[in-house]
Amino acid sequence: MARIKPQALLQQSKKKKGPSRIGATTVILYSLIIVVMVFFLFATYRHWIQRSIIQTEHRLSVIERDDAFADGKKSDVPGYVILNTSKGSITIELYKEGSPEVVDEFIDLCQRGHFKGMPFHHVIKNFVIQGGNSDIPGATDDWTLKVKHNSQLETSMKHEAFMLGTTKAKHDKEGFELFITTAPIPDLNEKLIVFGRVIKGEDVVQEIEEVDTDEHYRPKSPIGIINVTMKEKV
């Protein structure tokens, strides 16, 4: 029987040994690294969450301020005007949402006193009363033609009786004219923009409608707007 050398026995014993144990220091070190990484990830996540919340709150705050400013601006716009005429007062509700640009222009002119002393230069019974600059070329012929062909045109409920409107044609500030309908009128959608409605003083409108006029529908006696009062509520 062959004798095994001591060196060979030593090598065989080394091969049979299991894996070496991990030291306690190594375990603690790796644990600390994991804890630090988890803490860092949590801190980063919390930071971005808080930043997102702050940004969202800031955007909402800006939106609320803008809405409040817009609402405040809207609330500052008068909703009603009172036309004080030589026959009495006519209270008109303005269509701020339906015709905002025209209403803004109208209010601006009211504040500047544009309508103070404005005459009603055409009064057409069962049709309209018209106030403004009577020197505009073609105004008389245009409205005379309309009323003569009244029965030949279709009616539009958009232009009922006691509605306030102005022309759609481009005009300067001095050319802003007012029309108050006295009956459902022919379809004037191509001519008029309705931006208000008479809610009080219909009898005054009817009294103006009854004044004597010449063959061109011009009142024989001066009649017009004395001044205009603006109100937010009536």
XYZ file of N, CA and C in Angstrom:
702
model
N 0.847 -1.188 0.000
C 0.000 0.000 0.000
C 0.881 1.236 0.000
N 0.546 2.150 -0.986
C 1.389 3.351 -1.127
C 1.114 4.320 0.002
N 2.114 4.949 0.437
C 2.002 5.903 1.545
C 1.788 7.317 0.998
N 0.761 8.001 1.549
C 0.444 9.368 1.085
C 1.352 10.343 1.800
N 1.908 11.231 1.015
C 2.829 12.210 1.576
C 2.061 13.285 2.352
N 2.665 13.850 3.360
C 2.012 14.893 4.169
C 1.563 16.096 3.344
N 2.334 16.488 2.334
C 1.957 17.657 1.516
C 0.668 17.398 0.744
N 0.521 16.168 0.244
C -0.700 15.820 -0.500
C -1.898 15.842 0.424
N -1.722 15.345 1.670
C -2.821 15.382 2.633
C -3.239 16.819 2.945
N -2.262 17.712 3.032
C -2.553 19.119 3.330
C -3.367 19.759 2.215
N -3.001 19.448 0.969
C -3.731 20.016 -0.174
C -5.158 19.488 -0.230
N -5.333 18.180 0.067
C -6.680 17.609 0.045
C -7.560 18.224 1.133
N -6.978 18.491 2.298
C -7.760 19.085 3.392
C -8.195 20.508 3.057
N -7.356 21.260 2.323
C -7.710 22.622 1.919
C -8.872 22.621 0.935
N -8.870 21.604 0.023
C -9.940 21.519 -0.959
C -11.278 21.203 -0.308
N -11.278 20.455 0.776
C -12.517 20.047 1.429
C -13.110 21.142 2.317
N -12.352 22.199 2.599
C -12.851 23.258 3.466
C -13.989 24.028 2.791
N -15.028 24.444 3.548
C -16.148 25.240 3.029
C -15.752 26.694 2.843
N -16.675 27.504 2.342
C -16.396 28.928 2.127
C -16.097 29.636 3.445
N -15.236 30.603 3.345
C -14.836 31.334 4.548
C -15.972 32.212 5.036
N -16.098 32.430 6.319
C -17.155 33.254 6.897
C -16.889 34.743 6.670
N -18.074 35.551 6.468
C -17.959 37.007 6.312
C -17.861 37.613 7.697
N -16.930 38.513 7.851
C -16.717 39.117 9.153
C -17.838 40.056 9.548
N -18.004 40.250 10.842
C -19.050 41.135 11.370
C -18.852 42.564 10.901
N -17.614 42.978 10.772
C -17.321 44.348 10.322
C -17.848 44.586 8.912
N -17.667 43.561 8.056
C -18.151 43.684 6.665
C -19.670 43.806 6.621
N -20.346 42.992 7.431
C -21.813 43.033 7.477
C -22.300 44.411 7.917
N -21.683 44.935 8.949
C -22.076 46.253 9.461
C -21.843 47.329 8.409
N -20.707 47.227 7.705
C -20.373 48.220 6.682
C -21.403 48.229 5.556
N -21.726 47.009 5.064
C -22.719 46.921 3.994
C -24.096 47.397 4.464
N -24.435 47.102 5.690
C -25.728 47.544 6.236
C -25.806 49.063 6.289
N -24.702 49.685 6.713
C -24.671 51.145 6.765
C -24.819 51.755 5.373
N -24.154 51.131 4.395
C -24.255 51.634 3.014
C -25.698 51.563 2.521
N -26.360 50.427 2.807
C -27.762 50.266 2.376
C -28.663 51.297 3.056
N -28.447 51.501 4.364
C -29.252 52.476 5.107
C -29.070 53.874 4.531
N -27.809 54.230 4.245
C -27.528 55.556 3.685
C -28.200 55.723 2.325
N -28.147 54.684 1.485
C -28.765 54.758 0.160
C -30.280 54.910 0.270
N -30.889 54.131 1.167
C -32.342 54.225 1.356
C -32.728 55.612 1.860
N -31.959 56.128 2.824
C -32.234 57.458 3.363
C -32.103 58.521 2.274
N -31.059 58.392 1.441
C -30.847 59.357 0.358
C -32.004 59.324 -0.645
N -32.432 58.115 -1.017
C -33.548 57.985 -1.956
C -34.832 58.557 -1.366
N -35.075 58.291 -0.084
C -36.278 58.807 0.569
C -36.244 60.334 0.638
N -35.068 60.891 0.994
C -34.937 62.347 1.084
C -35.144 62.995 -0.283
N -34.589 62.371 -1.333
C -34.761 62.903 -2.690
C -36.225 62.866 -3.113
N -36.872 61.727 -2.832
C -38.294 61.583 -3.166
C -39.135 62.625 -2.438
N -38.870 62.823 -1.146
C -39.626 63.793 -0.355
C -39.403 65.213 -0.867
N -38.157 65.506 -1.250
C -37.838 66.842 -1.769
C -38.642 67.147 -3.028
N -38.669 66.197 -3.972
C -39.375 66.436 -5.228
C -40.888 66.489 -5.025
N -41.398 65.696 -4.076
C -42.831 65.755 -3.779
C -43.203 67.130 -3.228
N -42.407 67.620 -2.261
C -42.685 68.936 -1.682
C -42.552 70.040 -2.729
N -41.552 69.912 -3.590
C -41.363 70.918 -4.639
C -42.549 70.931 -5.595
N -43.037 69.741 -5.943
C -44.193 69.639 -6.831
C -45.425 70.264 -6.193
N -45.613 70.023 -4.881
C -46.763 70.596 -4.171
C -46.678 72.117 -4.150
N -45.476 72.641 -3.873
C -45.287 74.094 -3.819
C -45.568 74.727 -5.181
N -45.054 74.089 -6.256
C -45.281 74.622 -7.597
C -46.764 74.595 -7.957
N -47.441 73.507 -7.578
C -48.877 73.402 -7.864
C -49.654 74.475 -7.119
N -49.320 74.670 -5.828
C -50.001 75.697 -5.038
C -49.743 77.085 -5.615
N -48.522 77.307 -6.098
C -48.191 78.608 -6.686
C -49.008 78.853 -7.948
N -49.098 77.818 -8.805
C -49.883 77.971 -10.034
C -51.344 78.233 -9.720
N -51.885 77.498 -8.737
C -53.283 77.708 -8.356
C -53.492 79.112 -7.802
N -52.509 79.586 -7.032
C -52.606 80.931 -6.472
C -52.617 81.982 -7.574
N -51.750 81.782 -8.588
C -51.704 82.723 -9.713
C -53.021 82.709 -10.473
N -53.555 81.494 -10.704
C -54.826 81.371 -11.423
C -55.948 82.047 -10.647
N -55.971 81.837 -9.319
C -57.012 82.449 -8.494
C -56.916 83.968 -8.523
N -55.669 84.487 -8.487
C -55.503 85.945 -8.548
C -55.972 86.489 -9.886
N -55.630 85.758 -10.970
C -56.065 86.193 -12.302
C -57.580 86.174 -12.411
N -58.192 85.085 -11.872
C -59.653 84.990 -11.919
C -60.293 86.095 -11.093
N -59.700 86.349 -9.919
C -60.249 87.402 -9.057
C -60.131 88.759 -9.733
N -58.988 88.972 -10.424
C -58.797 90.241 -11.132
C -59.806 90.377 -12.262
N -59.990 89.261 -13.011
C -60.939 89.291 -14.126
C -62.359 89.510 -13.623
N -62.714 88.806 -12.511
C -64.056 88.978 -11.955
C -64.251 90.398 -11.444
N -63.198 90.932 -10.813
C -63.286 92.299 -10.315
C -63.445 93.290 -11.446
N -62.710 93.015 -12.537
C -62.804 93.904 -13.695
C -64.195 93.850 -14.298
N -64.757 92.612 -14.370
C -66.102 92.467 -14.919
C -67.128 93.174 -14.036
N -66.943 93.017 -12.707
C -67.918 93.609 -11.800
C -67.867 95.127 -11.835
N -66.720 95.693 -12.276
C -66.600 97.140 -12.354
C -67.369 97.710 -13.537
N -67.681 96.860 -14.517
C -68.396 97.332 -15.703
C -69.866 97.525 -15.343
N -70.395 98.733 -15.521
C -71.810 98.964 -15.198
C -72.710 98.032 -15.999
N -73.736 97.528 -15.343
C -74.659 96.625 -16.025
C -75.886 97.331 -16.571
N -76.072 98.593 -16.166
C -77.270 99.325 -16.565
C -76.918 100.787 -16.850
N -77.683 101.391 -17.741
C -77.565 102.830 -17.984
C -78.966 103.434 -17.993
N -79.035 104.677 -17.592
C -80.303 105.407 -17.623
C -80.130 106.587 -18.575
N -80.890 106.552 -19.657
C -80.893 107.670 -20.600
C -81.932 108.680 -20.123
N -81.462 109.802 -19.641
C -82.372 110.858 -19.202
C -82.679 111.744 -20.409
N -83.900 111.626 -20.922
C -84.285 112.356 -22.130
C -85.221 113.511 -21.783
N -85.515 114.301 -22.776
C -86.430 115.429 -22.576
C -87.871 114.969 -22.371
N -88.131 113.672 -22.562
C -89.461 113.109 -22.331
C -89.523 112.249 -21.066
N -88.377 111.984 -20.455
C -88.341 111.135 -19.275
C -87.137 110.203 -19.310
N -87.060 109.307 -18.336
C -85.901 108.413 -18.204
C -86.178 107.040 -18.807
N -85.135 106.482 -19.447
C -85.210 105.145 -20.044
C -84.084 104.310 -19.435
N -84.446 103.247 -18.707
C -83.448 102.371 -18.082
C -83.158 101.196 -19.002
N -81.874 100.953 -19.239
C -81.457 99.915 -20.187
C -80.499 98.943 -19.516
N -80.768 97.664 -19.692
C -79.847 96.613 -19.239
C -78.873 96.316 -20.376
N -77.573 96.339 -20.072
C -76.554 96.113 -21.093
C -76.215 94.633 -21.200
N -75.999 94.172 -22.434
C -75.609 92.782 -22.677
C -74.084 92.693 -22.660
N -73.514 92.665 -21.452
C -72.055 92.685 -21.316
C -71.408 91.431 -21.891
N -72.059 90.282 -21.737
C -71.477 89.033 -22.217
C -71.743 88.824 -23.702
N -72.890 89.281 -24.175
C -73.231 89.069 -25.576
C -72.467 89.963 -26.533
N -72.239 91.218 -26.130
C -71.537 92.177 -26.997
C -70.532 92.969 -26.162
N -69.496 92.305 -25.627
C -68.576 92.976 -24.692
C -67.830 94.158 -25.292
N -67.369 94.038 -26.545
C -66.595 95.123 -27.147
C -67.455 96.359 -27.372
N -68.674 96.145 -27.845
C -69.578 97.277 -28.090
C -69.973 97.927 -26.768
N -70.242 97.097 -25.750
C -70.607 97.637 -24.432
C -69.454 98.456 -23.861
N -68.223 97.941 -23.996
C -67.057 98.686 -23.499
C -66.934 100.039 -24.200
N -67.136 100.031 -25.512
C -67.053 101.286 -26.268
C -68.164 102.244 -25.845
N -69.360 101.698 -25.662
C -70.504 102.517 -25.254
C -70.256 103.148 -23.883
N -69.761 102.344 -22.925
C -69.493 102.853 -21.574
C -68.404 103.918 -21.609
N -67.377 103.678 -22.419
C -66.301 104.666 -22.548
C -66.849 105.999 -23.054
N -67.737 105.932 -24.029
C -68.342 107.156 -24.569
C -69.253 107.824 -23.540
N -69.957 107.002 -22.748
C -70.802 107.565 -21.685
C -69.951 108.338 -20.682
N -68.814 107.753 -20.302
C -67.930 108.397 -19.334
C -67.339 109.691 -19.882
N -67.188 109.753 -21.182
C -66.634 110.957 -21.813
C -67.707 111.991 -22.149
N -68.974 111.659 -21.838
C -70.058 112.606 -22.085
C -70.472 112.706 -23.539
N -70.171 111.658 -24.315
C -70.464 111.700 -25.752
C -71.959 111.836 -26.033
N -72.791 111.199 -25.203
C -74.230 111.182 -25.476
C -74.977 112.345 -24.823
N -74.267 113.154 -24.068
C -74.901 114.302 -23.418
C -75.357 115.302 -24.479
N -76.661 115.567 -24.502
C -77.209 116.497 -25.482
C -77.406 115.899 -26.867
N -77.237 114.588 -27.008
C -77.406 113.953 -28.325
C -78.879 113.986 -28.737
N -79.181 114.441 -29.944
C -80.581 114.498 -30.390
C -81.046 113.167 -30.991
N -82.333 112.920 -30.900
C -82.947 111.848 -31.683
C -83.323 112.482 -33.023
N -82.530 112.204 -34.043
C -82.721 112.921 -35.306
C -83.631 112.197 -36.288
N -83.961 110.934 -35.996
C -84.948 110.228 -36.813
C -85.877 109.449 -35.891
N -87.163 109.621 -36.097
C -88.168 108.894 -35.324
C -89.154 108.292 -36.317
N -89.117 106.963 -36.424
C -89.982 106.266 -37.375
C -90.954 105.405 -36.576
N -92.203 105.761 -36.611
C -93.216 105.074 -35.809
C -93.287 103.594 -36.176
N -93.457 102.759 -35.139
C -93.502 101.302 -35.303
C -92.226 100.760 -35.953
N -91.104 101.434 -35.682
C -89.844 100.998 -36.276
C -88.698 101.274 -35.301
N -88.104 102.467 -35.383
C -87.003 102.808 -34.481
C -86.987 104.301 -34.195
N -86.293 104.637 -33.091
C -85.877 106.023 -32.891
C -84.352 106.004 -32.916
N -83.784 106.977 -33.595
C -82.346 106.986 -33.848
C -81.722 108.250 -33.290
N -80.649 108.065 -32.511
C -79.934 109.204 -31.958
C -78.498 109.211 -32.423
N -77.957 110.394 -32.643
C -76.564 110.481 -33.067
C -76.320 111.678 -33.947
N -75.361 111.518 -34.844
C -74.964 112.597 -35.737
C -75.856 112.602 -36.971
N -76.729 113.575 -37.067
C -77.668 113.630 -38.195
C -77.000 114.048 -39.494
N -75.715 114.425 -39.428
C -75.012 114.863 -40.636
C -74.352 113.716 -41.388
N -74.494 112.462 -40.878
C -73.889 111.328 -41.572
C -74.564 111.147 -42.924
N -73.808 111.131 -44.020
C -74.401 111.011 -45.355
C -75.175 109.709 -45.519
N -76.354 109.814 -46.107
C -77.121 108.626 -46.448
C -77.956 108.059 -45.330
N -77.866 108.625 -44.130
C -78.603 108.060 -43.002
C -80.103 108.119 -43.237
N -80.600 109.274 -43.673
C -82.040 109.435 -43.892
C -82.534 108.504 -44.980
N -81.844 108.480 -46.112
C -82.271 107.643 -47.228
C -82.279 106.173 -46.840
N -81.259 105.746 -46.105
C -81.145 104.338 -45.729
C -82.337 103.903 -44.888
N -82.659 104.677 -43.837
C -83.744 104.269 -42.950
C -85.114 104.505 -43.576
N -85.243 105.511 -44.411
C -86.509 105.709 -45.121
C -86.798 104.526 -46.025
N -85.764 104.072 -46.709
C -85.916 102.921 -47.596
C -86.312 101.686 -46.808
N -85.695 101.496 -45.642
C -86.005 100.327 -44.821
C -87.466 100.319 -44.396
N -87.952 101.448 -43.923
C -89.323 101.475 -43.419
C -90.335 101.355 -44.553
N -90.012 101.873 -45.736
C -90.933 101.764 -46.863
C -91.095 100.320 -47.316
N -90.027 99.536 -47.155
C -90.076 98.135 -47.578
C -90.264 97.196 -46.388
N -90.815 97.732 -45.322
C -91.004 96.968 -44.092
C -91.750 95.664 -44.339
N -92.829 95.736 -45.093
C -93.678 94.570 -45.290
C -93.040 93.520 -46.185
N -91.957 93.868 -46.887
C -91.339 92.935 -47.818
C -90.208 92.135 -47.185
N -89.839 92.462 -45.943
C -88.704 91.809 -45.302
C -89.164 90.872 -44.195
N -88.393 89.816 -43.986
C -88.692 88.886 -42.903
C -88.310 89.517 -41.569
N -89.044 89.148 -40.529
C -88.741 89.700 -39.210
C -87.745 88.812 -38.480
N -87.026 89.413 -37.560
C -86.048 88.681 -36.755
C -86.347 88.935 -35.288
N -86.533 87.869 -34.512
C -86.833 88.031 -33.095
C -85.642 88.596 -32.336
N -84.460 88.578 -32.960
C -83.296 89.169 -32.316
C -83.513 90.662 -32.106
N -84.255 91.281 -33.017
C -84.507 92.715 -32.925
C -85.974 92.931 -32.571
N -86.296 92.679 -31.317
C -87.650 92.877 -30.838
C -87.850 94.347 -30.492
N -89.026 94.649 -29.968
C -89.288 96.015 -29.530
C -88.469 96.333 -28.284
N -88.100 97.607 -28.146
C -87.389 98.132 -26.978
C -85.987 97.527 -26.820
N -85.309 97.301 -27.930
C -83.920 96.843 -27.901
C -83.004 98.008 -28.265
N -81.820 98.042 -27.636
C -80.837 99.091 -27.916
C -79.737 98.519 -28.798
N -79.413 99.230 -29.865
C -78.378 98.744 -30.769
C -77.601 99.880 -31.396
N -76.581 99.495 -32.162
C -75.802 100.456 -32.929
C -75.438 99.811 -34.254
N -74.915 100.593 -35.178
C -74.606 100.065 -36.497
C -73.383 99.159 -36.453
N -73.349 98.182 -37.358
C -72.190 97.305 -37.484
C -71.080 97.958 -38.296
N -71.444 98.956 -39.077
C -70.446 99.614 -39.917
C -69.362 100.241 -39.054
N -68.112 100.179 -39.534
C -67.008 100.780 -38.787
C -67.200 102.290 -38.731
N -66.963 102.837 -37.546
C -67.128 104.277 -37.382
C -66.171 104.763 -36.312
N -65.904 106.057 -36.342
C -65.077 106.621 -35.284
C -65.953 106.875 -34.064
N -65.324 107.354 -33.001
C -66.054 107.573 -31.754
C -67.221 108.537 -31.936
N -67.029 109.538 -32.798
C -68.078 110.534 -32.986
C -69.244 109.977 -33.790
N -69.021 108.859 -34.477
C -70.073 108.309 -35.324
C -70.875 107.202 -34.666
N -70.699 106.993 -33.350
C -71.429 105.952 -32.632
C -72.882 106.397 -32.468
N -73.803 105.700 -33.134
C -75.214 106.064 -33.082
C -76.003 105.052 -32.270
N -77.124 105.501 -31.739
C -77.994 104.646 -30.940
C -79.319 104.430 -31.656
N -79.808 103.205 -31.582
C -81.110 102.864 -32.138
C -81.916 102.150 -31.058
N -83.124 102.611 -30.830
C -84.046 101.925 -29.923
C -85.244 101.494 -30.756
N -85.449 100.191 -30.832
C -86.565 99.691 -31.637
C -87.872 99.928 -30.895
N -88.914 100.217 -31.651
C -90.229 100.455 -31.047
C -91.225 99.361 -31.415
N -90.766 98.380 -32.178
C -91.602 97.242 -32.578
C -90.667 96.167 -33.113
N -91.146 94.911 -33.212
C -90.330 93.906 -33.912
C -90.072 94.404 -35.331
N -88.803 94.493 -35.712
C -88.459 95.176 -36.959
C -87.942 94.198 -38.002
N -87.819 94.636 -39.257
C -87.268 93.763 -40.298
C -85.881 93.264 -39.924
N -85.475 92.224 -40.592
C -84.193 91.587 -40.294
C -83.046 92.546 -40.598
N -82.467 93.103 -39.528
C -81.363 94.051 -39.689
C -80.058 93.473 -39.150
N -79.924 92.145 -39.203
C -78.710 91.513 -38.680
C -77.453 92.012 -39.374
N -77.584 92.423 -40.627
C -76.425 92.923 -41.358
C -76.136 94.383 -41.031
N -77.059 95.033 -40.317
C -76.918 96.463 -40.055
C -76.664 96.791 -38.588
N -77.351 96.076 -37.679
C -77.326 96.458 -36.268
C -76.674 95.416 -35.367
N -76.063 95.911 -34.295
C -75.596 95.069 -33.192
C -76.438 95.434 -31.978
N -77.193 94.476 -31.472
C -77.999 94.716 -30.279
C -77.124 94.504 -29.049
N -77.063 95.499 -28.156
C -76.226 95.355 -26.958
C -76.953 95.770 -25.686
N -78.280 95.921 -25.759
C -79.025 96.272 -24.557
C -80.523 96.151 -24.764
N -81.248 96.242 -23.652
C -82.709 96.094 -23.688
C -83.338 97.065 -22.692
N -84.391 97.736 -23.114
C -85.115 98.651 -22.229
C -85.893 97.830 -21.208
N -85.631 98.067 -19.918
C -86.348 97.336 -18.868
C -87.282 98.257 -18.083
N -87.141 99.556 -18.300
C -88.023 100.520 -17.646
C -88.035 101.792 -18.486
N -89.224 102.337 -18.666
C -89.335 103.550 -19.471
C -89.829 103.279 -20.878
N -90.495 102.124 -21.066
C -91.062 101.836 -22.386
C -92.070 102.908 -22.795
N -92.786 103.444 -21.790
C -93.764 104.491 -22.087
C -93.083 105.757 -22.608
N -91.856 106.008 -22.126
C -91.105 107.172 -22.613
C -90.709 106.955 -24.071
N -90.267 105.720 -24.386
C -89.918 105.392 -25.771
C -91.129 105.594 -26.673
N -92.288 105.130 -26.211
C -93.512 105.269 -27.009
C -93.920 106.737 -27.158
N -93.671 107.534 -26.118
C -93.997 108.960 -26.210
C -93.095 109.650 -27.234
N -91.815 109.274 -27.240
C -90.902 109.831 -28.247
C -91.349 109.406 -29.642
N -91.810 108.171 -29.737
C -92.251 107.633 -31.026
C -93.427 108.422 -31.607
N -94.213 109.047 -30.738
C -95.428 109.740 -31.176
C -95.193 111.195 -31.581
N -93.961 111.685 -31.497
C -93.725 113.096 -31.829
C -93.962 113.329 -33.322
N -94.307 114.558 -33.652
C -94.528 114.914 -35.058
C -93.194 114.974 -35.798
N -93.177 114.419 -37.004
C -91.969 114.427 -37.829
C -92.292 114.939 -39.227
N -91.249 115.309 -39.964
C -91.457 115.716 -41.353
C -91.427 114.486 -42.252
N -91.405 114.718 -43.566
C -91.444 113.588 -44.506
C -90.174 112.743 -44.466
N -89.133 113.271 -43.847
C -87.881 112.516 -43.718
C -87.721 111.913 -42.321
N -88.816 111.890 -41.573
C -88.850 111.298 -40.233
C -87.989 112.054 -39.228
N -87.753 113.318 -39.475
C -87.027 114.151 -38.517
C -88.033 114.846 -37.603
N -87.828 114.794 -36.284
C -88.764 115.458 -35.359
C -88.854 116.953 -35.655
N -90.069 117.466 -35.625
C -90.263 118.895 -35.871
C -89.815 119.727 -34.671
N -89.884 119.145 -33.483
C -89.404 119.821 -32.271
C -88.203 119.048 -31.727
N -87.166 119.754 -31.263
C -85.964 119.075 -30.757
C -86.290 118.122 -29.610
N -85.718 116.948 -29.680
C -85.882 115.956 -28.619
C -84.615 115.110 -28.581
N -84.150 114.789 -27.380
C -82.902 114.030 -27.321
C -82.530 113.613 -25.912
N -81.276 113.201 -25.769
C -80.748 112.721 -24.491
C -80.119 113.898 -23.741
N -80.558 114.106 -22.512
C -79.990 115.183 -21.694
C -78.649 114.735 -21.115
N -78.642 113.560 -20.491
C -77.408 112.979 -19.960
C -77.619 111.489 -19.730
N -76.541 110.806 -19.349
C -76.590 109.357 -19.139
C -76.038 109.037 -17.754
N -76.758 108.190 -17.016
C -76.311 107.732 -15.699
C -76.011 106.240 -15.775
N -74.838 105.831 -15.276
C -74.453 104.415 -15.294
C -74.600 103.817 -13.903
N -75.100 102.581 -13.846
C -75.297 101.895 -12.567
C -74.901 100.429 -12.694
N -74.386 99.870 -11.582
C -74.082 98.442 -11.561
C -75.340 97.631 -11.298
N -76.255 98.203 -10.505
C -77.519 97.536 -10.200
C -78.639 98.562 -10.235
N -79.858 98.070 -10.466
C -81.026 98.957 -10.426
C -82.090 98.325 -9.543
